[in-house]
Short mmCIF file of C-alpha atoms in Angstrom, two decimals:
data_model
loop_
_atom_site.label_atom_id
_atom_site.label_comp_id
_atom_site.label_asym_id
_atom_site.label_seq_id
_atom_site.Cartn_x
_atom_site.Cartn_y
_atom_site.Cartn_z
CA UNK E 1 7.76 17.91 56.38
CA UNK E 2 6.30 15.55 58.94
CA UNK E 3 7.35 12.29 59.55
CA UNK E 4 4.28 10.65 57.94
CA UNK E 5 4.42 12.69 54.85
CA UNK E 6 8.03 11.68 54.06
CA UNK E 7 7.15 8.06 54.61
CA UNK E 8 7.68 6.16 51.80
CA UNK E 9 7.80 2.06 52.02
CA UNK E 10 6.22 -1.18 50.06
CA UNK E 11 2.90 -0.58 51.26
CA UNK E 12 2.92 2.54 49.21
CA UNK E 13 3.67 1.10 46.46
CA UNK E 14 0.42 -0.10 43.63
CA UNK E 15 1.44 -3.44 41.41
CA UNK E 16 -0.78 -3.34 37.99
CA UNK E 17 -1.17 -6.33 35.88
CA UNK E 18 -3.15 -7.56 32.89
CA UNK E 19 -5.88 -5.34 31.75
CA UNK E 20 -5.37 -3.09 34.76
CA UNK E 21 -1.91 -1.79 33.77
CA UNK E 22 -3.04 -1.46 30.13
CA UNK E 23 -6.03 0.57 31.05
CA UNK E 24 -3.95 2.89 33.25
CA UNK E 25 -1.29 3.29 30.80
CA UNK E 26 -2.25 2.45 27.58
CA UNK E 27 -0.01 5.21 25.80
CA UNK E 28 2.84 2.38 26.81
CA UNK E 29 1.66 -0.33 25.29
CA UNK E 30 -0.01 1.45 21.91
CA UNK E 31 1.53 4.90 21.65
CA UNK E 32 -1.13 7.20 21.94
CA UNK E 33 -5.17 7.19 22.67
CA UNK E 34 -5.83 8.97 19.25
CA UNK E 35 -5.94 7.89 15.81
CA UNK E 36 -2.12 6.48 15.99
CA UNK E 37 -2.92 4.12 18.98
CA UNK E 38 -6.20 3.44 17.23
CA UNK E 39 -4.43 1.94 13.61
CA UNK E 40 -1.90 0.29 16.25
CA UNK E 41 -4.94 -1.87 17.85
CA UNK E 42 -6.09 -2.75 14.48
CA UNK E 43 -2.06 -4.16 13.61
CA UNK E 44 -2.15 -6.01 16.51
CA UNK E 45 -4.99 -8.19 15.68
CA UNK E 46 -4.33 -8.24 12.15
CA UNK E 47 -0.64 -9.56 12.72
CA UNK E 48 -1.73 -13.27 13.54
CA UNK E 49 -4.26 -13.30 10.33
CA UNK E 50 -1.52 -12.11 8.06
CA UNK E 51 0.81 -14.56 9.11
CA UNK E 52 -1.37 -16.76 8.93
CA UNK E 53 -1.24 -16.01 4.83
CA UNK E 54 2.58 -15.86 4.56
CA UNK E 55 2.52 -19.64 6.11
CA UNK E 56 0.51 -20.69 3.62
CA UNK E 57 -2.67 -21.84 5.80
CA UNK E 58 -4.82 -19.27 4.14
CA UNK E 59 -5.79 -17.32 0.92
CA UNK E 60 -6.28 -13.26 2.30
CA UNK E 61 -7.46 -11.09 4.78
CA UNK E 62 -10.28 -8.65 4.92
CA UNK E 63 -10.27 -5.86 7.58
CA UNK E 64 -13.76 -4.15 7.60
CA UNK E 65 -14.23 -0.88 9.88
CA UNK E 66 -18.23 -1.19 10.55
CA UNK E 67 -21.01 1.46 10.63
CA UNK E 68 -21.33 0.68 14.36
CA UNK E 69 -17.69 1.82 15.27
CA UNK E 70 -15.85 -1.84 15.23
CA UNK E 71 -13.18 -3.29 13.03
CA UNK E 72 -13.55 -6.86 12.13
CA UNK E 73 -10.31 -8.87 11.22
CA UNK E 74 -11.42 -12.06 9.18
CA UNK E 75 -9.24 -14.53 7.39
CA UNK E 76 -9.65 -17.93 6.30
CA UNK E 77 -6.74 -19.99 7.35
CA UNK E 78 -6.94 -22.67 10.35
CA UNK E 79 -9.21 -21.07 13.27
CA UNK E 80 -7.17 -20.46 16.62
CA UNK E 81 -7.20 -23.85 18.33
CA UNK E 82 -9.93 -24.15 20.70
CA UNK E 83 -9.25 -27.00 22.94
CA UNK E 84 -7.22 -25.82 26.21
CA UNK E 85 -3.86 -24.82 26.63
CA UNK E 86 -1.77 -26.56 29.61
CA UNK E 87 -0.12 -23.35 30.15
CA UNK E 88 -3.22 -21.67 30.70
CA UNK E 89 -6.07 -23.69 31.64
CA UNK E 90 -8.10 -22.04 29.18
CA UNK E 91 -8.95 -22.53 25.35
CA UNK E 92 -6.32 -21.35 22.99
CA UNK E 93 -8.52 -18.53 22.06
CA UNK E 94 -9.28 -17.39 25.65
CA UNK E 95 -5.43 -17.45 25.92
CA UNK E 96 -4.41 -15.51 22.95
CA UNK E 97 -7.07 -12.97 23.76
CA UNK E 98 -6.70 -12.65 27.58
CA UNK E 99 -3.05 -12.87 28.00
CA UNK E 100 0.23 -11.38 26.97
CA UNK E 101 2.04 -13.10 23.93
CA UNK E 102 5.15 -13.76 25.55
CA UNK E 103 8.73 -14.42 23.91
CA UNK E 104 10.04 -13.72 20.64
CA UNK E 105 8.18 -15.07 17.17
CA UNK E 106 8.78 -18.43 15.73
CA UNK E 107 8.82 -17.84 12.59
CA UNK E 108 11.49 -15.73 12.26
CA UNK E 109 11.85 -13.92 8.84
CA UNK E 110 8.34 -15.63 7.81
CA UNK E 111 6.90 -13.66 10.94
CA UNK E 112 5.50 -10.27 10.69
CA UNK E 113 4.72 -7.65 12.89
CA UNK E 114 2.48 -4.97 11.87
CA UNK E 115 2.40 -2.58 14.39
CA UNK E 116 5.28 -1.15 16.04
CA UNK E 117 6.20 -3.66 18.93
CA UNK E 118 3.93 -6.46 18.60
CA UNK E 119 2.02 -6.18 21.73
CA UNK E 120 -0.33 -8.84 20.94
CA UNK E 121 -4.22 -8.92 20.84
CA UNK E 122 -4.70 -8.94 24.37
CA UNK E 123 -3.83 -5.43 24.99
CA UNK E 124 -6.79 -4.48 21.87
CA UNK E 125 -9.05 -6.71 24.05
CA UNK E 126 -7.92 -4.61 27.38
CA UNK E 127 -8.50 -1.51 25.36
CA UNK E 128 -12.15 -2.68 23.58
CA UNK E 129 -15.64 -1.81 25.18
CA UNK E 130 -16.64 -5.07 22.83
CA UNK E 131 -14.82 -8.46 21.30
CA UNK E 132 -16.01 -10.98 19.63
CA UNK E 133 -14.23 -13.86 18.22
CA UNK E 134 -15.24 -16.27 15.96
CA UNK E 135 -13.53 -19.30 15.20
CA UNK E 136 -14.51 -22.03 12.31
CA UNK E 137 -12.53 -25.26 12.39
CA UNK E 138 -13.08 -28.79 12.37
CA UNK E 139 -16.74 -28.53 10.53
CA UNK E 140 -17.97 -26.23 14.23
CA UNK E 141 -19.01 -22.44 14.47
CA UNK E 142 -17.69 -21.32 17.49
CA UNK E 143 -17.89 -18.10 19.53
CA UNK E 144 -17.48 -16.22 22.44
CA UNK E 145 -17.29 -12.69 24.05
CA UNK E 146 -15.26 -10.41 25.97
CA UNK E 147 -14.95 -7.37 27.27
CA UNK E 148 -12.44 -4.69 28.59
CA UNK E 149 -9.90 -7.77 28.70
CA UNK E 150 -11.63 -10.27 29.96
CA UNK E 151 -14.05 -13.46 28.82
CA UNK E 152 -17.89 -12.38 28.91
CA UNK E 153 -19.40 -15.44 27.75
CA UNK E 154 -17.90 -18.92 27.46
CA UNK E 155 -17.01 -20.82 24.45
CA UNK E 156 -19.79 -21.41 23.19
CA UNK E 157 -20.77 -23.88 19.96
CA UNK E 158 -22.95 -21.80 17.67
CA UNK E 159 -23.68 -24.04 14.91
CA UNK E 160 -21.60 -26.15 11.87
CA UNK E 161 -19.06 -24.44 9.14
CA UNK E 162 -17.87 -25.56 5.70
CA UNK E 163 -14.92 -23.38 5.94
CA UNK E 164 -11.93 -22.76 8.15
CA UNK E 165 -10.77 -19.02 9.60
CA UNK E 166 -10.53 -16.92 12.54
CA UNK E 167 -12.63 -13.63 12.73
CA UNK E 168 -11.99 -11.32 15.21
CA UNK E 169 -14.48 -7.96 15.88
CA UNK E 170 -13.74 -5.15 18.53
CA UNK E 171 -14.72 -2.01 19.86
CA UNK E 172 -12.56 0.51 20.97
CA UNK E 173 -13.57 1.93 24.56
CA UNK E 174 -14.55 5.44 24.42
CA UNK E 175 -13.57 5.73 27.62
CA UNK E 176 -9.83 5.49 26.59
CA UNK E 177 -10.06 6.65 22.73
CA UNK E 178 -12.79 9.64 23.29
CA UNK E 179 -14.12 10.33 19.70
CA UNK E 180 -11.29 9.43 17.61
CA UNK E 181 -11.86 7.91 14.31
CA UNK E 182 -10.07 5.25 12.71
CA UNK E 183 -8.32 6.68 9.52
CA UNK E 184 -8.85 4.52 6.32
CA UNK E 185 -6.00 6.18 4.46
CA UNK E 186 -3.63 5.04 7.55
CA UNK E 187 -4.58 1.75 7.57
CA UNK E 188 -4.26 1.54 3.77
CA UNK E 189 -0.76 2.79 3.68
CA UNK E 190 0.35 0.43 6.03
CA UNK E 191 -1.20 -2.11 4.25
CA UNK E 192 -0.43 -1.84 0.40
CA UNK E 193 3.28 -1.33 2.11
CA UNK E 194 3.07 -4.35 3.87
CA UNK E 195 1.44 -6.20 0.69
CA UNK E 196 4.18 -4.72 -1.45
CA UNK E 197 6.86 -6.45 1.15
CA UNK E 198 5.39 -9.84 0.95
CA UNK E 199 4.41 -11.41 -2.88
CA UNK E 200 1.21 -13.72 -2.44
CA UNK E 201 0.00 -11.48 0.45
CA UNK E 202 -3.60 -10.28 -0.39
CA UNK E 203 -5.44 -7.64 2.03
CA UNK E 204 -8.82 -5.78 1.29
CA UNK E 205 -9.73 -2.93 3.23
CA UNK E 206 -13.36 -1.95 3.52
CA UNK E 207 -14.91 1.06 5.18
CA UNK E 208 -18.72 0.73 6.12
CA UNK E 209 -19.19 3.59 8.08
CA UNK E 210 -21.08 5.89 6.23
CA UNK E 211 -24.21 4.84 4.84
CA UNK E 212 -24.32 5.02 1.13
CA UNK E 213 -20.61 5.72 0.90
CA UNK E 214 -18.97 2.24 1.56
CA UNK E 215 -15.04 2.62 -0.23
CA UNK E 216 -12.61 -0.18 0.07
CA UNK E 217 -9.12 -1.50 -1.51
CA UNK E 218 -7.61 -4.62 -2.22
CA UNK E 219 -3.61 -4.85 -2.17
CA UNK E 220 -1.79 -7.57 -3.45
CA UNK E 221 1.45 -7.19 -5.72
CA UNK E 222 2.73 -10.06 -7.30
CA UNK E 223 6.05 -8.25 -8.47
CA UNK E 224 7.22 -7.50 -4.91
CA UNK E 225 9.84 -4.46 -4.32
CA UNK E 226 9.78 -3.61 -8.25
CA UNK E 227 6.01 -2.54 -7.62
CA UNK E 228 6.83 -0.78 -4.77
CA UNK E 229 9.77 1.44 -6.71
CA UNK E 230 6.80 1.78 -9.96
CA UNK E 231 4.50 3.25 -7.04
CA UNK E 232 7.20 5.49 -5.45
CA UNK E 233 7.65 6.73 -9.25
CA UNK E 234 4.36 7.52 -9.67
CA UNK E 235 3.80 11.09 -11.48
CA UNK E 236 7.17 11.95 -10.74
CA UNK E 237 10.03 12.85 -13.06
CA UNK E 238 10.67 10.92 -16.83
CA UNK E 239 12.98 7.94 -15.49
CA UNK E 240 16.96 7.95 -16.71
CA UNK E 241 15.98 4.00 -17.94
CA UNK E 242 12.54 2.41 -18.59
CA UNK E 243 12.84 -0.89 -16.82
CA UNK E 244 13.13 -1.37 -13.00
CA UNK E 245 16.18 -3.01 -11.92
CA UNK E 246 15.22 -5.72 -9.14
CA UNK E 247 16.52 -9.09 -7.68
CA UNK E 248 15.53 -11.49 -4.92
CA UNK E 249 18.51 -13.68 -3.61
CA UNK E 250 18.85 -16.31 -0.41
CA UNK E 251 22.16 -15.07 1.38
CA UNK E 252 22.76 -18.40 4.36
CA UNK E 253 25.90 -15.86 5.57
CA UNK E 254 23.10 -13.91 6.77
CA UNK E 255 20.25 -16.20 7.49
CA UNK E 256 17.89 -14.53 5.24
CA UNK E 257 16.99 -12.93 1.97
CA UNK E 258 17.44 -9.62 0.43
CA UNK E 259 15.27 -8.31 -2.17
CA UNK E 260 16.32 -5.01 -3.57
CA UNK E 261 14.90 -3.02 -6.84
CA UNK E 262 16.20 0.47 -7.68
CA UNK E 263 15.46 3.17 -10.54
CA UNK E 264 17.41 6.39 -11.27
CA UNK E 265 15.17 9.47 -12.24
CA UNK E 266 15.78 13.04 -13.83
CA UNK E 267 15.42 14.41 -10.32
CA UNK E 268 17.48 15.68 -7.62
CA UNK E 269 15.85 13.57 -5.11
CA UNK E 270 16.72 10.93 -3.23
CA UNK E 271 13.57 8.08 -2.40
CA UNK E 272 15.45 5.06 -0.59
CA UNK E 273 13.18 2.85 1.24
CA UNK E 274 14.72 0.38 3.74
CA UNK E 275 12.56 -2.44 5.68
CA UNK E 276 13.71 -5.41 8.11
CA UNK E 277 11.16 -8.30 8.28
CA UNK E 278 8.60 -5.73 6.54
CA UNK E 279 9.32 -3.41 9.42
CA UNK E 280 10.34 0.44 8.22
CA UNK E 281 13.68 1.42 9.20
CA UNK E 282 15.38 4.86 9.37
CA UNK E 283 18.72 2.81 8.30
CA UNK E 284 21.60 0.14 9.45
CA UNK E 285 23.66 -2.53 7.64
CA UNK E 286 21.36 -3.21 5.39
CA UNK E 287 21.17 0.44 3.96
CA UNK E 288 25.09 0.66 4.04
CA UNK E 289 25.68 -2.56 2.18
CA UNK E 290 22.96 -1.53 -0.67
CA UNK E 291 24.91 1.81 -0.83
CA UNK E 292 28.32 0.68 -0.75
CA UNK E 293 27.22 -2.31 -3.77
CA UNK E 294 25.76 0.69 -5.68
CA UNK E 295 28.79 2.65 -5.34
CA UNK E 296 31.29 -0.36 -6.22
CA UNK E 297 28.88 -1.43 -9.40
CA UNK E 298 28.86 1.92 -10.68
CA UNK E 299 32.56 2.59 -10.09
CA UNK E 300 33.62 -0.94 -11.60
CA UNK E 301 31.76 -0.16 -14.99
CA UNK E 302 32.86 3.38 -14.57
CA UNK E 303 36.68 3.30 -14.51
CA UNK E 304 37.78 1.07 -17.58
CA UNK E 305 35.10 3.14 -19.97
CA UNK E 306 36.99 6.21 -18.95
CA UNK E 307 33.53 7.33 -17.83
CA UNK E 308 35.48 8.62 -14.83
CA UNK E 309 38.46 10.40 -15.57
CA UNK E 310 41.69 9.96 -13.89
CA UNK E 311 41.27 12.71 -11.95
CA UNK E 312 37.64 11.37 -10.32
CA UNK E 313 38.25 9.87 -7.29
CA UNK E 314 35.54 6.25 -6.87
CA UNK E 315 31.96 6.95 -6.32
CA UNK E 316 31.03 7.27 -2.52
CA UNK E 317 28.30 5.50 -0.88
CA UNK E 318 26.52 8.53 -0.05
CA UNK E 319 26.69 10.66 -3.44
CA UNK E 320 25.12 8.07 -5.53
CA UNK E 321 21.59 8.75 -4.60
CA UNK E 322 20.43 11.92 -6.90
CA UNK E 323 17.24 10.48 -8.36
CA UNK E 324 17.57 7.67 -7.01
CA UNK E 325 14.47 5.45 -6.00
CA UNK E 326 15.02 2.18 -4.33
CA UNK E 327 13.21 -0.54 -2.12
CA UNK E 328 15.98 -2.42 -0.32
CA UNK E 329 14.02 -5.29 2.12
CA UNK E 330 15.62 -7.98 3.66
CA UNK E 331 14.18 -10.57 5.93
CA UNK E 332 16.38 -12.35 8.59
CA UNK E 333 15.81 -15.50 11.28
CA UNK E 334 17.11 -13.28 14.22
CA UNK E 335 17.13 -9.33 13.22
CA UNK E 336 19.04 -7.07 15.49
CA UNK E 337 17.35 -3.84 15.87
CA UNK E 338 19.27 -1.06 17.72
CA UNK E 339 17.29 1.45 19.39
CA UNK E 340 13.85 2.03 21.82
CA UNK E 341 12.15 2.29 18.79
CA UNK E 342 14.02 -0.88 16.87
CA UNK E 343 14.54 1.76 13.71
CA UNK E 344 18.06 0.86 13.13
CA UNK E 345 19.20 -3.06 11.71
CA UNK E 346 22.55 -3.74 13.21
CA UNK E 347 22.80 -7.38 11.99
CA UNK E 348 26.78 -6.73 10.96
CA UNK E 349 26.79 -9.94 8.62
CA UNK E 350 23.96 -8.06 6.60
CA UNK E 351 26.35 -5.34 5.11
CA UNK E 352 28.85 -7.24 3.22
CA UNK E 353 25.84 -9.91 2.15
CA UNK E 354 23.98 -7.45 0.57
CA UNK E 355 26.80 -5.43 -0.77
CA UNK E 356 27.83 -8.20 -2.90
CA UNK E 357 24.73 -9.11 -3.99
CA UNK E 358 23.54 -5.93 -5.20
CA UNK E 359 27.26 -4.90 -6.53
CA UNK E 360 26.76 -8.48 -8.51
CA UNK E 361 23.11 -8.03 -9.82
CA UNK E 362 23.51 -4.35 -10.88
CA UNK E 363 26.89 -4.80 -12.49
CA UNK E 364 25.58 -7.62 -14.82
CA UNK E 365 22.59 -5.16 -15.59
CA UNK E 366 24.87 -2.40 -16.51
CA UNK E 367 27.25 -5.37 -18.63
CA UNK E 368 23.66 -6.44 -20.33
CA UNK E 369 22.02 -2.72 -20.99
CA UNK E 370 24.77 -0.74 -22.40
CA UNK E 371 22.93 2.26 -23.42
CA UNK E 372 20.96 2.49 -20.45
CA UNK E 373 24.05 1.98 -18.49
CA UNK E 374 25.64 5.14 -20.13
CA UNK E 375 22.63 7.37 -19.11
CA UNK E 376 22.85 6.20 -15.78
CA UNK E 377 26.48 6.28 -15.26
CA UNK E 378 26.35 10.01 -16.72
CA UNK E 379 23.27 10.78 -14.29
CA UNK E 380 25.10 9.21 -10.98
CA UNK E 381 28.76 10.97 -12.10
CA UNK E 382 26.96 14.21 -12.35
CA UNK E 383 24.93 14.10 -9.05
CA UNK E 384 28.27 13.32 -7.28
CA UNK E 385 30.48 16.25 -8.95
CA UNK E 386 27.65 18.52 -8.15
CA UNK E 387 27.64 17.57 -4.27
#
């Protein structure tokens, strides 16, 4: 090998930033240029507007995929501040929508993030053909355009409003995305779950696309987890008890809430649902401290009924899931998630928190529901000699 070919030094090397970098790479910043990385660009811009809800500045959101190939994002809470940003030089809207959202959330557990690393809307701009954005506030229309990540048109004052809200209208490139389609039933999962997570959130989804054909869906749940369990139950097997068992409690030990609901089936399966800040999890201390409180509750009632013998050792945490559906959510000011792809909570105050509360809750609904209490006692005893 020559000299020349092996030479390698800083002029060799390319630096990509801002819409360049996401254009190159976009798999990095999305996960994919198919229909995954296409639901992901329709999180990102839907995170502000749902927040937006959960802080109490506005009533719902409406997402809207278009016959023309666009998503539009509308809400009506308080229209992104237009006036300029002394970080930026720019409007507040130019800046949300042309540069990266730096630094960790605000709001802590009253922030969500709907897609799977909050990227922010500037990478969906990088990634569109097309935005438009649309801001009412103060009694003005304004708008202005963009394209592949960068301002097209200024602000521009298009006329008066009665209303307040923030709508926001892209185009994926099809020079990135090729012909893939957005998938209503994707976006609708995410979104009843995420609707289910949050009482007082309310999200319609409407798809426009084919002429004639126009479906849509409105989610909004006003009894939180204990809807989510009733939905998980759905056409599955007779339940062991009628009623849902669900609580929501403030624990300050863990700076944060817990909201848990649980109901055992005639089934063999095990449906436990765990979320952080409405974000799925594949487990952590949350998921250990709901099983070990099950466990304890169960155990506690158990052992002075003689419903366990002598010879029965205490219910484990792990063998006290046959037929078991549950919803176990908690929402913290600073979350630790373990992980690259923050799956696992590892907030270690949130084991013993929850643990008690859910040992507390379920054991007073076993004191308060003795027949019910037998049937599940009998139906958790079983599952556990069986394993």
């Amino acid at each position: 090998m020559s000299e020349e070919a092996s030479k390698y030094d800083a002029s060799q090397i390319q630096v990509l930033e801002g819409w360049e970098a996401i254009r190159k790479r976009p798999g990095m910043y999305i996960g994919s240029t198919g229909e995954r990385g296409l639901l992901h660009m329709v999180f990102e811009v839907a995170d502000r507007a749902v927040n937006e809800v959960l802080a109490g500045h506005a009533s719902c959101v409406a997402v809207t995929l278009t016959p023309d190939g666009a998503v539009r994002v509308a809400d009506d809470g308080r229209g992104v501040r237009i006036d300029d940003s002394a970080a930026s030089g720019n409007s507040g809207l130019e800046a949300l929508l042309t540069r990266f959202q730096t630094g960790p959330a605000t709001g802590g557990r009253h922030d969500v993030t709907l897609g799977f690393c909050g990227v922010g809307p500037f990478v969906v701009n990088a990634l569109s053909s097309r935005m438009t954005a649309e801001v009412r506030r103060g009694g003005a229309h304004w708008v202005q355009e963009y394209a592949r990540g960068l301002a097209a048109t200024p602000l521009t004052e298009a006329g008066t409003s009665t209303g307040s809200g923030t709508t926001i209208t892209f185009w994926p490139d099809a020079e990135i995305f090729g012909a893939a389609e957005f998938s209503f039933d994707g976006l609708a999962e995410r979104f009843r779950e995420l609707a289910l997570l949050n009482r007082g959130l309310e999200i319609s989804l409407t798809d426009q696309r084919l002429p004639g054909e126009s479906r849509s869906a409105r989610f909004r749940y006003p009894d939180g987890a204990r809807d989510f369990v009733a939905i998980l139950d759905e056409q599955k097997e007779q339940p062991v008890h009628p009623h849902i068992i669900g609580f929501e409690r403030e624990e300050p030990r863990m700076a944060g809430t817990v909201e848990v609901a649980l109901r055992w089936r005639a089934s063999h399966d095990e449906r436990v649902r765990s979320f952080a800040n409405s974000r799925p999890t594949d487990g952590g201390t949350h998921e250990r401290g709901f099983r070990d409180g099950v466990a304890a509750a169960v155990t506690a009632y158990a052992r002075p009924r003689r419903l366990l013998t002598a010879t029965d050792p205490d219910l484990d945490a792990d063998r006290i899931g046959e037929g078991l559906t549950a919803v176990v959510s908690v929402k913290l000011d600073h979350p630790e998630f373990e992980g690259s792809t923050r799956g696992w909570l590892g907030n270690a105050a949130v084991r013993a928190c929850v643990e008690q509360a859910v040992q507390e809750h379920l054991g007073k609904w076993l004191e308060g529901h003795p027949e019910q209490a037998a049937a599940v006692i009998d139906r958790v005893i079983q599952g556990a000699r069986r394993d």
